[in-house]
Amino acid sequence: MTTSRLRRIGRARHWAAIGTATVFAASLAACGSNAGAKGDDAPGTSDSSTDTSALASEVAALDKPLDSYSMPSEPIKNVSSLAGKTIYYIPITLQAPQFAATQKELTAAAEAAGLKVQVCDGKGTPTDINACVAQATSAKAAAIVTDAIPYGLAASSLGAAQKANIPVVINSQIIDNSHPASKTLAYVGENAGSDQQVALAKWTILDSEGKADLLINQNTDGPSQPAFVAAGKKVFASDCPGCKVTINGVSSANFSLVPSSTSAALLKDPNITYVQSQFEQFLQPTQAGIQSASKTGLKVITGAAELSSLKALQSGQIQAAAGQDGSYQAWADVDAVLRMMLGSTAPDYKIPVRLFTKDSVAGLTLTEAALASGEWFGPTSFTDDFKKLWGVA
């Protein structure tokens, strides 16, 4: 989930997904992902009822921007002593435009603190990712920030970097219990994927009055994606006994099969009323599958919302979306590495997540500049707040 987005992101993500097929397949083996999610149902009973009144206020709150962001409480001393040092940024692949956008915002934050950023493209393969980490270690980088790369995929090289006293930040992945956070390792954005699924689950329960029959096109490319969806399924299990959730596993390696698998799942259960694409990456082929199945009247929702999906929401093509503030996350990355470079432990960062509906999206400026500023999620003053913490304002 990032900062300023490029146009036609759906098409670009498609090519990025194809380019990352090798690395995702490897990550499944390395990290023990539960790829067999297709057809995994959360039981629901048609004669059960759900009191959705308590959800109304929660959903209303999720549909609003934050009044303020959660910021670290402790300022960082002696940031000036790090001037001129280099942070390595290693995205899983620069074919995906969101990582180029993150690079830009990460660079802006690093420059504000007097540091430089060196980018090494993971190119979607374990070999290149590990080579990038090794390159950073050999170059005596001040810190390493990875993006969308499970720790287990590069465990040996990341371990070697930490042994060389190079702090490492893992972006947008669940915490690897075998490699917990430490003075040389931090996880940033691990909450965002789960928080989006929880928000979408609550909206679906409320909108359906506790009677949703939901199909989720869940990404199976790594260990984090099923864990995120599991957080939403817990909400259905506890709050909606009358709801049914069916999981259809989709992957980047089989991107071209998303329409047919979606269509097959819809034909198998003609009572499905809601369809969710876990990530915007799969939204267009999910919609193609709905069309292929000749299904009408379905409500479509998505996670990892960016500019294109919010425009689709505004036009009525989809009914709800959830996304995270990638701009804030990039600045939190730099805050984390600054603290670790100076011998402290990085704090927990709560990445802002927002639910978007047709009502709330109507008041947004749907431009790349607006997305880059973070204004969709709350105040845009967090960049100045971080600078104050670093003593460079």
Short mmCIF file of C-alpha atoms in Angstrom, two decimals, residues 28-362:
data_model
loop_
_atom_site.label_atom_id
_atom_site.label_comp_id
_atom_site.label_asym_id
_atom_site.label_seq_id
_atom_site.Cartn_x
_atom_site.Cartn_y
_atom_site.Cartn_z
CA LEU A 28 5.40 -18.72 -0.66
CA ALA A 29 7.94 -21.48 -0.20
CA ALA A 30 10.27 -19.40 1.93
CA CYS A 31 7.63 -18.01 4.24
CA GLY A 32 5.03 -20.77 4.46
CA SER A 33 2.10 -18.84 3.02
CA ASN A 34 -1.30 -20.53 3.05
CA ALA A 35 -1.83 -20.35 -0.68
CA GLY A 36 -4.70 -22.82 -0.67
CA ALA A 37 -7.31 -20.24 0.21
CA LYS A 38 -9.65 -20.80 -2.71
CA GLY A 39 -13.03 -21.98 -1.59
CA ASP A 40 -12.32 -21.39 2.10
CA ASP A 41 -15.70 -20.39 3.51
CA ALA A 42 -16.62 -18.66 6.73
CA PRO A 43 -19.88 -20.33 7.76
CA GLY A 44 -22.99 -18.23 7.95
CA THR A 45 -26.57 -19.14 8.67
CA SER A 46 -29.41 -17.59 6.76
CA ASP A 47 -31.75 -17.58 9.74
CA SER A 48 -29.35 -15.59 11.95
CA SER A 49 -29.64 -11.85 12.41
CA THR A 50 -27.12 -9.17 13.20
CA ASP A 51 -27.68 -5.95 15.11
CA THR A 52 -25.84 -3.46 12.92
CA SER A 53 -26.79 -0.36 14.89
CA ALA A 54 -23.53 -0.39 16.85
CA LEU A 55 -21.56 -0.55 13.59
CA ALA A 56 -23.05 2.62 12.19
CA SER A 57 -20.95 4.98 14.29
CA GLU A 58 -17.81 2.91 13.71
CA VAL A 59 -18.27 2.97 9.93
CA ALA A 60 -19.02 6.70 10.01
CA ALA A 61 -15.75 7.30 11.86
CA LEU A 62 -13.79 5.13 9.43
CA ASP A 63 -15.24 7.13 6.54
CA LYS A 64 -13.77 10.41 7.82
CA PRO A 65 -10.22 11.78 7.66
CA LEU A 66 -8.22 11.84 10.87
CA ASP A 67 -8.18 14.99 12.98
CA SER A 68 -4.51 14.35 13.75
CA TYR A 69 -1.86 11.72 13.17
CA SER A 70 -0.20 9.61 15.80
CA MET A 71 3.40 10.81 16.03
CA PRO A 72 6.38 9.47 18.00
CA SER A 73 6.65 11.22 21.33
CA GLU A 74 10.42 11.37 21.69
CA PRO A 75 12.49 13.80 19.61
CA ILE A 76 15.70 12.56 17.99
CA LYS A 77 18.94 14.20 19.08
CA ASN A 78 22.10 14.61 16.98
CA VAL A 79 20.46 13.99 13.60
CA SER A 80 23.05 16.40 12.16
CA SER A 81 25.75 13.83 12.94
CA LEU A 82 24.26 11.58 10.24
CA ALA A 83 24.52 14.17 7.45
CA GLY A 84 25.72 12.75 4.15
CA LYS A 85 24.99 9.12 4.97
CA THR A 86 23.08 6.92 2.51
CA ILE A 87 19.89 4.93 2.94
CA TYR A 88 19.31 2.08 0.50
CA TYR A 89 15.73 1.70 -0.72
CA ILE A 90 14.98 -1.77 -2.12
CA PRO A 91 11.46 -2.22 -3.55
CA ILE A 92 10.35 -5.62 -4.75
CA THR A 93 10.27 -4.17 -8.28
CA LEU A 94 10.43 -0.70 -9.79
CA GLN A 95 8.12 -1.85 -12.58
CA ALA A 96 5.27 -0.98 -10.22
CA PRO A 97 4.82 2.83 -10.23
CA GLN A 98 3.83 3.02 -6.58
CA PHE A 99 7.38 2.15 -5.55
CA ALA A 100 8.85 4.89 -7.73
CA ALA A 101 6.44 7.24 -5.96
CA THR A 102 7.52 5.96 -2.55
CA GLN A 103 11.14 6.47 -3.58
CA LYS A 104 10.37 10.13 -4.29
CA GLU A 105 8.74 10.77 -0.92
CA LEU A 106 11.36 8.74 0.96
CA THR A 107 14.05 10.82 -0.74
CA ALA A 108 12.34 14.06 0.27
CA ALA A 109 12.18 12.93 3.90
CA ALA A 110 15.81 11.75 3.87
CA GLU A 111 17.01 15.02 2.33
CA ALA A 112 15.17 16.95 5.02
CA ALA A 113 17.33 15.07 7.56
CA GLY A 114 20.51 15.59 5.54
CA LEU A 115 20.74 12.05 4.14
CA LYS A 116 20.81 10.58 0.64
CA VAL A 117 18.88 7.66 -0.87
CA GLN A 118 20.31 4.99 -3.15
CA VAL A 119 17.77 2.82 -4.96
CA CYS A 120 18.34 -0.81 -5.90
CA ASP A 121 15.61 -2.52 -7.92
CA GLY A 122 14.64 -5.97 -6.60
CA LYS A 123 13.42 -6.80 -10.13
CA GLY A 124 10.92 -9.29 -8.78
CA THR A 125 13.41 -12.08 -8.13
CA PRO A 126 14.99 -13.44 -4.93
CA THR A 127 18.41 -13.34 -6.60
CA ASP A 128 18.21 -9.62 -7.34
CA ILE A 129 16.67 -8.76 -3.98
CA ASN A 130 19.43 -10.54 -2.08
CA ALA A 131 22.03 -8.97 -4.36
CA CYS A 132 20.63 -5.52 -3.53
CA VAL A 133 20.86 -6.19 0.20
CA ALA A 134 24.40 -7.52 -0.21
CA GLN A 135 25.32 -4.44 -2.25
CA ALA A 136 24.01 -2.16 0.49
CA THR A 137 25.97 -4.08 3.10
CA SER A 138 29.15 -3.97 1.04
CA ALA A 139 28.70 -0.23 0.50
CA LYS A 140 28.33 0.26 4.28
CA ALA A 141 24.91 1.81 3.90
CA ALA A 142 23.57 3.75 6.86
CA ALA A 143 20.27 1.83 6.67
CA ILE A 144 18.16 -0.37 4.40
CA VAL A 145 14.45 0.08 3.68
CA THR A 146 12.73 -2.77 1.83
CA ASP A 147 9.25 -2.53 0.33
CA ALA A 148 6.74 -5.41 -0.05
CA ILE A 149 9.46 -7.99 0.58
CA PRO A 150 8.81 -10.66 3.25
CA TYR A 151 11.73 -10.95 5.65
CA GLY A 152 12.05 -14.67 4.97
CA LEU A 153 12.71 -14.04 1.29
CA ALA A 154 16.06 -12.40 2.08
CA ALA A 155 16.64 -13.60 5.63
CA SER A 156 20.30 -14.49 5.20
CA SER A 157 21.35 -11.23 3.55
CA LEU A 158 19.20 -9.10 5.87
CA GLY A 159 20.73 -10.91 8.83
CA ALA A 160 24.21 -10.19 7.50
CA ALA A 161 23.34 -6.51 7.13
CA GLN A 162 22.22 -6.30 10.74
CA LYS A 163 25.37 -8.07 11.90
CA ALA A 164 27.21 -5.26 10.16
CA ASN A 165 25.17 -2.82 12.30
CA ILE A 166 23.04 -1.66 9.39
CA PRO A 167 19.45 -1.02 10.51
CA VAL A 168 16.71 -2.58 8.38
CA VAL A 169 13.10 -1.45 7.87
CA ILE A 170 10.54 -3.90 6.44
CA ASN A 171 7.62 -2.11 4.80
CA SER A 172 4.00 -3.32 4.57
CA GLN A 173 4.56 -6.89 5.73
CA ILE A 174 3.39 -8.78 8.81
CA ILE A 175 5.98 -9.27 11.52
CA ASP A 176 8.06 -12.41 11.02
CA ASN A 177 7.99 -14.06 14.45
CA SER A 178 11.36 -15.65 13.75
CA HIS A 179 12.79 -12.17 13.25
CA PRO A 180 11.07 -9.80 15.70
CA ALA A 181 11.68 -6.07 15.87
CA SER A 182 14.93 -5.07 17.51
CA LYS A 183 17.43 -2.20 17.60
CA THR A 184 18.42 -3.15 14.06
CA LEU A 185 15.05 -4.23 12.66
CA ALA A 186 11.72 -2.41 12.40
CA TYR A 187 8.42 -3.17 10.70
CA VAL A 188 6.49 -0.18 9.33
CA GLY A 189 2.95 -0.43 7.98
CA GLU A 190 2.23 -3.95 9.16
CA ASN A 191 -1.12 -2.76 10.51
CA ALA A 192 -2.44 -1.20 7.32
CA GLY A 193 -3.43 -4.32 5.39
CA SER A 194 -5.41 -5.73 8.30
CA ASP A 195 -7.00 -2.38 9.16
CA GLN A 196 -8.29 -2.05 5.60
CA GLN A 197 -9.89 -5.49 5.74
CA VAL A 198 -11.53 -4.71 9.06
CA ALA A 199 -12.92 -1.44 7.67
CA LEU A 200 -14.32 -3.17 4.58
CA ALA A 201 -15.84 -5.94 6.68
CA LYS A 202 -17.65 -3.45 8.91
CA TRP A 203 -18.96 -1.51 5.91
CA THR A 204 -20.20 -4.70 4.26
CA ILE A 205 -21.99 -5.90 7.38
CA LEU A 206 -23.66 -2.53 7.85
CA ASP A 207 -24.58 -2.07 4.19
CA SER A 208 -26.06 -5.57 3.94
CA GLU A 209 -27.86 -5.32 7.27
CA GLY A 210 -26.01 -8.42 8.41
CA LYS A 211 -26.91 -10.58 5.40
CA ALA A 212 -23.92 -10.31 3.07
CA ASP A 213 -22.81 -13.21 0.90
CA LEU A 214 -19.29 -11.99 0.11
CA LEU A 215 -16.67 -13.25 -2.33
CA ILE A 216 -13.13 -12.05 -1.61
CA ASN A 217 -10.48 -12.31 -4.31
CA GLN A 218 -7.61 -12.81 -1.87
CA ASN A 219 -4.04 -12.47 -3.02
CA THR A 220 -1.94 -15.56 -2.23
CA ASP A 221 1.47 -14.22 -3.22
CA GLY A 222 2.95 -14.26 0.28
CA PRO A 223 2.28 -14.75 3.99
CA SER A 224 1.00 -11.23 4.69
CA GLN A 225 -1.99 -11.14 2.33
CA PRO A 226 -3.92 -14.09 3.85
CA ALA A 227 -3.15 -12.71 7.32
CA PHE A 228 -4.70 -9.38 6.37
CA VAL A 229 -7.88 -11.04 5.10
CA ALA A 230 -8.05 -13.17 8.24
CA ALA A 231 -8.45 -9.97 10.29
CA GLY A 232 -11.56 -9.09 8.30
CA LYS A 233 -12.94 -12.62 8.55
CA LYS A 234 -12.72 -12.37 12.34
CA VAL A 235 -15.09 -9.39 12.19
CA PHE A 236 -17.59 -11.39 10.16
CA ALA A 237 -17.28 -14.38 12.47
CA SER A 238 -17.93 -12.33 15.60
CA ASP A 239 -20.36 -9.68 14.35
CA CYS A 240 -22.29 -11.22 11.47
CA PRO A 241 -23.62 -14.77 11.95
CA GLY A 242 -25.92 -14.19 8.97
CA CYS A 243 -23.05 -13.41 6.62
CA LYS A 244 -21.12 -15.81 4.42
CA VAL A 245 -17.54 -15.22 3.22
CA THR A 246 -15.98 -17.21 0.37
CA ILE A 247 -12.29 -16.89 -0.45
CA ASN A 248 -11.12 -17.12 -4.05
CA GLY A 249 -7.34 -17.32 -4.22
CA VAL A 250 -5.75 -15.12 -6.90
CA SER A 251 -2.09 -14.52 -7.62
CA SER A 252 0.24 -12.40 -9.67
CA ALA A 253 1.66 -15.52 -11.31
CA ASN A 254 -1.84 -16.38 -12.58
CA PHE A 255 -3.04 -12.83 -13.19
CA SER A 256 -4.71 -13.78 -16.49
CA LEU A 257 -6.84 -16.37 -14.68
CA VAL A 258 -8.45 -13.89 -12.27
CA PRO A 259 -11.49 -13.22 -14.50
CA SER A 260 -12.25 -16.91 -15.05
CA SER A 261 -11.77 -17.89 -11.41
CA THR A 262 -13.99 -14.99 -10.32
CA SER A 263 -16.66 -16.01 -12.81
CA ALA A 264 -16.49 -19.65 -11.66
CA ALA A 265 -16.87 -18.65 -8.01
CA LEU A 266 -19.89 -16.49 -8.80
CA LEU A 267 -21.56 -19.24 -10.81
CA LYS A 268 -20.90 -21.74 -8.04
CA ASP A 269 -22.73 -19.55 -5.50
CA PRO A 270 -25.50 -17.59 -7.24
CA ASN A 271 -26.43 -15.98 -3.92
CA ILE A 272 -23.26 -13.86 -3.73
CA THR A 273 -24.15 -10.20 -3.31
CA TYR A 274 -20.76 -8.55 -2.65
CA VAL A 275 -17.38 -8.99 -4.35
CA GLN A 276 -14.13 -7.66 -2.91
CA SER A 277 -10.77 -7.33 -4.63
CA GLN A 278 -8.18 -7.39 -1.84
CA PHE A 279 -5.91 -5.04 -3.77
CA GLU A 280 -6.69 -2.54 -6.50
CA GLN A 281 -4.24 -4.49 -8.65
CA PHE A 282 -6.91 -7.18 -9.12
CA LEU A 283 -9.93 -4.88 -9.40
CA GLN A 284 -10.17 -4.68 -13.18
CA PRO A 285 -9.90 -8.46 -13.78
CA THR A 286 -12.35 -9.02 -10.92
CA GLN A 287 -14.85 -6.77 -12.68
CA ALA A 288 -14.18 -8.64 -15.91
CA GLY A 289 -15.06 -11.89 -14.13
CA ILE A 290 -18.32 -10.42 -12.89
CA GLN A 291 -19.20 -9.37 -16.43
CA SER A 292 -18.27 -12.79 -17.78
CA ALA A 293 -20.61 -14.45 -15.28
CA SER A 294 -23.40 -12.10 -16.44
CA LYS A 295 -23.98 -11.07 -12.84
CA THR A 296 -25.78 -7.80 -12.20
CA GLY A 297 -26.65 -5.95 -9.02
CA LEU A 298 -23.47 -7.00 -7.20
CA LYS A 299 -21.73 -4.49 -4.97
CA VAL A 300 -17.98 -4.28 -5.61
CA ILE A 301 -15.40 -3.08 -3.10
CA THR A 302 -11.60 -2.95 -2.99
CA GLY A 303 -8.65 -2.54 -0.68
CA ALA A 304 -5.36 -0.72 -1.39
CA ALA A 305 -7.37 2.12 -2.91
CA GLU A 306 -5.53 4.62 -5.04
CA LEU A 307 -6.49 7.30 -7.52
CA SER A 308 -8.06 5.05 -10.16
CA SER A 309 -10.25 3.11 -7.73
CA LEU A 310 -11.48 6.28 -6.04
CA LYS A 311 -12.45 7.63 -9.44
CA ALA A 312 -14.32 4.37 -10.01
CA LEU A 313 -16.03 4.87 -6.66
CA GLN A 314 -16.98 8.42 -7.57
CA SER A 315 -18.51 7.24 -10.84
CA GLY A 316 -20.46 4.43 -9.16
CA GLN A 317 -18.50 1.53 -10.67
CA ILE A 318 -17.64 0.33 -7.16
CA GLN A 319 -19.36 0.99 -3.85
CA ALA A 320 -16.60 1.22 -1.21
CA ALA A 321 -12.82 1.21 -0.90
CA ALA A 322 -10.16 1.31 1.78
CA GLY A 323 -6.62 2.67 1.51
CA GLN A 324 -3.58 3.74 3.48
CA ASP A 325 -1.52 6.92 3.61
CA GLY A 326 1.70 5.96 1.87
CA SER A 327 3.15 9.46 2.18
CA TYR A 328 3.04 9.30 5.96
CA GLN A 329 4.54 5.83 5.81
CA ALA A 330 7.57 7.04 3.83
CA TRP A 331 8.31 9.70 6.44
CA ALA A 332 7.84 7.12 9.20
CA ASP A 333 10.42 4.93 7.43
CA VAL A 334 13.01 7.69 7.67
CA ASP A 335 12.09 8.41 11.28
CA ALA A 336 12.64 4.74 12.09
CA VAL A 337 16.07 4.51 10.45
CA LEU A 338 17.23 7.76 12.07
CA ARG A 339 16.40 6.40 15.51
CA MET A 340 18.06 3.06 14.85
CA MET A 341 21.17 4.67 13.34
CA LEU A 342 21.55 6.62 16.57
CA GLY A 343 21.19 3.52 18.74
CA SER A 344 17.51 3.68 19.72
CA THR A 345 14.64 1.30 19.00
CA ALA A 346 12.07 2.47 16.47
CA PRO A 347 8.62 3.02 17.98
CA ASP A 348 5.41 1.51 16.62
CA TYR A 349 3.91 3.54 13.80
CA LYS A 350 0.19 3.54 13.15
CA ILE A 351 -0.23 4.08 9.42
CA PRO A 352 -3.47 5.96 8.74
CA VAL A 353 -6.15 3.92 6.98
CA ARG A 354 -9.42 5.30 5.70
CA LEU A 355 -12.65 3.86 4.37
CA PHE A 356 -14.01 5.65 1.30
CA THR A 357 -17.64 5.65 0.20
CA LYS A 358 -19.43 7.55 -2.54
CA ASP A 359 -20.47 10.22 -0.04
CA SER A 360 -16.98 10.82 1.35
CA VAL A 361 -15.17 10.63 -2.00
CA ALA A 362 -17.41 13.37 -3.36
#
